[in-house]
Amino acid sequence: MQVEQPMQVEQPSIVPIGPFALQHEVFPVDDLDQYSIQQGMELIYSSNIKPLLDYLQSGAFDRTTIKFMNAYSVVVHFAERKWTNPSGGVDSLMGLYKKTVKDFCRGMRERLSQWTGPASTHALVAGFTDEWQKFSILVYWMQKLFAYLDRCKNKSEKS
């Protein structure tokens, strides 16, 4: 006879952003002007990029749709925030995107470099297949998160 376990209710998380804290994973979109680009990038990293990188290493994905939408709102806000620096928001966010992908690729190269010698050919191919799958997942989610930046870059290039 199995004893049914009581359902665990997840406590709302608090994500620290500089001097601010976000309760219940809800980012006050109306108050985005009070945040710096650095604080916005910290939110994007802690709520989306870090859980994605952790998932690629461990297989446990801890990111919700609300966290994704909050981070996407931050991307849109800072990409459109022209009064502080016309391209500063877009450039900073694009820098975060590029750094994340480059760092992952460096780690991938290091992980694959352990497979050397003729006896490890099959292991190298299997490792490369696994790393390629992880890279594809990373790029898919990063493109979704930062898709708005393409529109901003295209607008600025046409102007």
Tab-separated table of C-alpha atoms in Angstrom:
chain	number	residue	atom	x	y	z
A	1	MET	CA	0.000	0.000	0.000
A	2	GLN	CA	1.453	3.319	-1.064
A	3	VAL	CA	1.111	6.329	1.154
A	4	GLU	CA	0.336	9.425	-0.847
A	5	GLN	CA	2.777	12.222	-0.140
A	6	PRO	CA	1.335	15.694	0.424
A	7	MET	CA	1.822	17.984	-2.532
A	8	GLN	CA	4.785	20.308	-2.148
A	9	VAL	CA	3.939	23.939	-2.826
A	10	GLU	CA	6.837	25.853	-4.288
A	11	GLN	CA	7.621	28.983	-2.338
A	12	PRO	CA	7.864	32.165	-4.395
A	13	SER	CA	11.438	32.918	-5.240
A	14	ILE	CA	13.153	36.213	-4.608
A	15	VAL	CA	15.701	37.173	-7.221
A	16	PRO	CA	18.085	39.873	-5.959
A	17	ILE	CA	18.868	42.569	-8.502
A	18	GLY	CA	21.266	45.107	-7.069
A	19	PRO	CA	19.372	46.916	-4.328
A	20	PHE	CA	16.038	45.538	-5.573
A	21	ALA	CA	14.387	42.158	-5.097
A	22	LEU	CA	11.719	40.491	-7.180
A	23	GLN	CA	9.059	38.543	-5.360
A	24	HIS	CA	6.873	35.883	-6.936
A	25	GLU	CA	9.010	35.964	-10.084
A	26	VAL	CA	7.063	39.009	-11.284
A	27	PHE	CA	9.225	41.811	-12.595
A	28	PRO	CA	7.485	45.194	-12.357
A	29	VAL	CA	7.489	46.021	-16.069
A	30	ASP	CA	6.074	49.488	-15.389
A	31	ASP	CA	9.115	50.293	-13.238
A	32	LEU	CA	11.853	49.247	-15.649
A	33	ASP	CA	13.140	52.814	-15.866
A	34	GLN	CA	14.488	52.562	-12.320
A	35	TYR	CA	16.872	49.757	-13.287
A	36	SER	CA	20.274	50.150	-14.888
A	37	ILE	CA	21.288	48.096	-17.906
A	38	GLN	CA	23.627	46.128	-15.620
A	39	GLN	CA	20.757	45.238	-13.284
A	40	GLY	CA	18.659	44.206	-16.275
A	41	MET	CA	21.451	41.973	-17.542
A	42	GLU	CA	21.798	40.453	-14.049
A	43	LEU	CA	18.086	39.607	-14.141
A	44	ILE	CA	18.382	38.060	-17.615
A	45	TYR	CA	21.404	36.027	-16.551
A	46	SER	CA	20.070	34.815	-13.197
A	47	SER	CA	16.542	34.007	-14.357
A	48	ASN	CA	17.243	32.542	-17.805
A	49	ILE	CA	20.847	32.062	-18.868
A	50	LYS	CA	22.185	30.496	-15.657
A	51	PRO	CA	19.278	27.998	-15.381
A	52	LEU	CA	19.768	27.122	-19.060
A	53	LEU	CA	23.499	26.501	-18.587
A	54	ASP	CA	22.754	24.468	-15.441
A	55	TYR	CA	20.235	22.405	-17.422
A	56	LEU	CA	22.800	21.679	-20.117
A	57	GLN	CA	25.164	20.354	-17.426
A	58	SER	CA	22.729	18.548	-15.117
A	59	GLY	CA	19.509	17.953	-17.024
A	60	ALA	CA	17.330	19.806	-14.472
A	61	PHE	CA	15.596	22.848	-15.962
A	62	ASP	CA	14.508	25.492	-13.464
A	63	ARG	CA	13.011	28.305	-15.496
A	64	THR	CA	9.414	29.309	-15.843
A	65	THR	CA	7.496	31.072	-18.577
A	66	ILE	CA	7.099	34.052	-16.259
A	67	LYS	CA	10.865	34.308	-15.818
A	68	PHE	CA	11.334	34.098	-19.586
A	69	MET	CA	8.736	36.809	-20.257
A	70	ASN	CA	10.221	39.042	-17.566
A	71	ALA	CA	13.678	38.718	-19.108
A	72	TYR	CA	12.301	39.287	-22.609
A	73	SER	CA	10.584	42.454	-21.321
A	74	VAL	CA	13.946	43.635	-20.011
A	75	VAL	CA	15.570	42.974	-23.403
A	76	VAL	CA	12.852	44.971	-25.185
A	77	HIS	CA	12.983	47.821	-22.678
A	78	PHE	CA	16.731	48.314	-22.755
A	79	ALA	CA	16.949	47.832	-26.507
A	80	GLU	CA	14.395	50.617	-26.944
A	81	ARG	CA	15.806	52.881	-24.224
A	82	LYS	CA	17.244	55.473	-26.595
A	83	TRP	CA	17.320	58.444	-24.219
A	84	THR	CA	20.330	57.166	-22.265
A	85	ASN	CA	22.502	55.843	-25.063
A	86	PRO	CA	21.143	55.148	-28.546
A	87	SER	CA	22.970	51.873	-29.059
A	88	GLY	CA	24.223	51.197	-25.519
A	89	GLY	CA	21.361	48.913	-24.528
A	90	VAL	CA	21.469	46.909	-27.729
A	91	ASP	CA	25.261	46.674	-27.646
A	92	SER	CA	25.347	45.631	-23.973
A	93	LEU	CA	22.675	42.988	-24.449
A	94	MET	CA	24.333	41.708	-27.624
A	95	GLY	CA	27.585	41.510	-25.648
A	96	LEU	CA	25.877	39.315	-23.042
A	97	TYR	CA	24.530	37.073	-25.811
A	98	LYS	CA	27.921	36.737	-27.509
A	99	LYS	CA	29.818	36.184	-24.250
A	100	THR	CA	27.444	33.412	-23.200
A	101	VAL	CA	27.790	31.555	-26.503
A	102	LYS	CA	31.587	32.060	-26.653
A	103	ASP	CA	32.053	30.849	-23.070
A	104	PHE	CA	29.957	27.771	-23.790
A	105	CYS	CA	32.015	27.023	-26.912
A	106	ARG	CA	35.265	27.367	-24.960
A	107	GLY	CA	33.939	24.921	-22.385
A	108	MET	CA	32.820	22.582	-25.142
A	109	ARG	CA	36.300	22.648	-26.662
A	110	GLU	CA	37.827	21.835	-23.272
A	111	ARG	CA	35.389	18.978	-22.662
A	112	LEU	CA	36.069	17.495	-26.102
A	113	SER	CA	39.860	17.847	-25.813
A	114	GLN	CA	39.940	15.028	-23.247
A	115	TRP	CA	39.242	12.529	-26.036
A	116	THR	CA	42.585	11.965	-27.761
A	117	GLY	CA	44.197	8.980	-29.378
A	118	PRO	CA	42.955	6.333	-31.792
A	119	ALA	CA	41.199	4.266	-29.100
A	120	SER	CA	38.885	7.128	-28.182
A	121	THR	CA	37.436	7.834	-31.636
A	122	HIS	CA	33.984	6.480	-30.774
A	123	ALA	CA	33.945	8.348	-27.471
A	124	LEU	CA	34.931	11.557	-29.268
A	125	VAL	CA	32.099	11.183	-31.775
A	126	ALA	CA	29.613	10.454	-28.987
A	127	GLY	CA	30.916	13.410	-26.981
A	128	PHE	CA	30.730	15.695	-29.994
A	129	THR	CA	27.142	14.595	-30.700
A	130	ASP	CA	26.186	15.325	-27.091
A	131	GLU	CA	27.929	18.717	-27.119
A	132	TRP	CA	26.340	19.648	-30.450
A	133	GLN	CA	22.897	18.865	-29.055
A	134	LYS	CA	23.588	21.042	-25.997
A	135	PHE	CA	24.926	23.843	-28.207
A	136	SER	CA	21.791	23.662	-30.376
A	137	ILE	CA	19.564	23.954	-27.288
A	138	LEU	CA	21.597	26.912	-26.000
A	139	VAL	CA	21.423	28.787	-29.290
A	140	TYR	CA	17.697	28.070	-29.696
A	141	TRP	CA	16.808	29.572	-26.316
A	142	MET	CA	19.281	32.441	-26.566
A	143	GLN	CA	17.853	33.403	-29.971
A	144	LYS	CA	14.329	33.353	-28.558
A	145	LEU	CA	15.344	35.496	-25.595
A	146	PHE	CA	17.316	38.039	-27.619
A	147	ALA	CA	15.229	38.000	-30.830
A	148	TYR	CA	14.145	41.603	-30.340
A	149	LEU	CA	17.734	42.783	-30.745
A	150	ASP	CA	17.666	41.738	-34.408
A	151	ARG	CA	14.814	44.178	-35.029
A	152	CYS	CA	16.693	46.978	-33.303
A	153	LYS	CA	19.900	46.337	-35.229
A	154	ASN	CA	17.982	46.188	-38.509
A	155	LYS	CA	16.217	49.503	-37.709
A	156	SER	CA	19.487	51.241	-36.862
A	157	GLU	CA	21.214	49.941	-39.990
A	158	LYS	CA	18.393	51.177	-42.227
A	159	SER	CA	18.450	54.645	-40.630
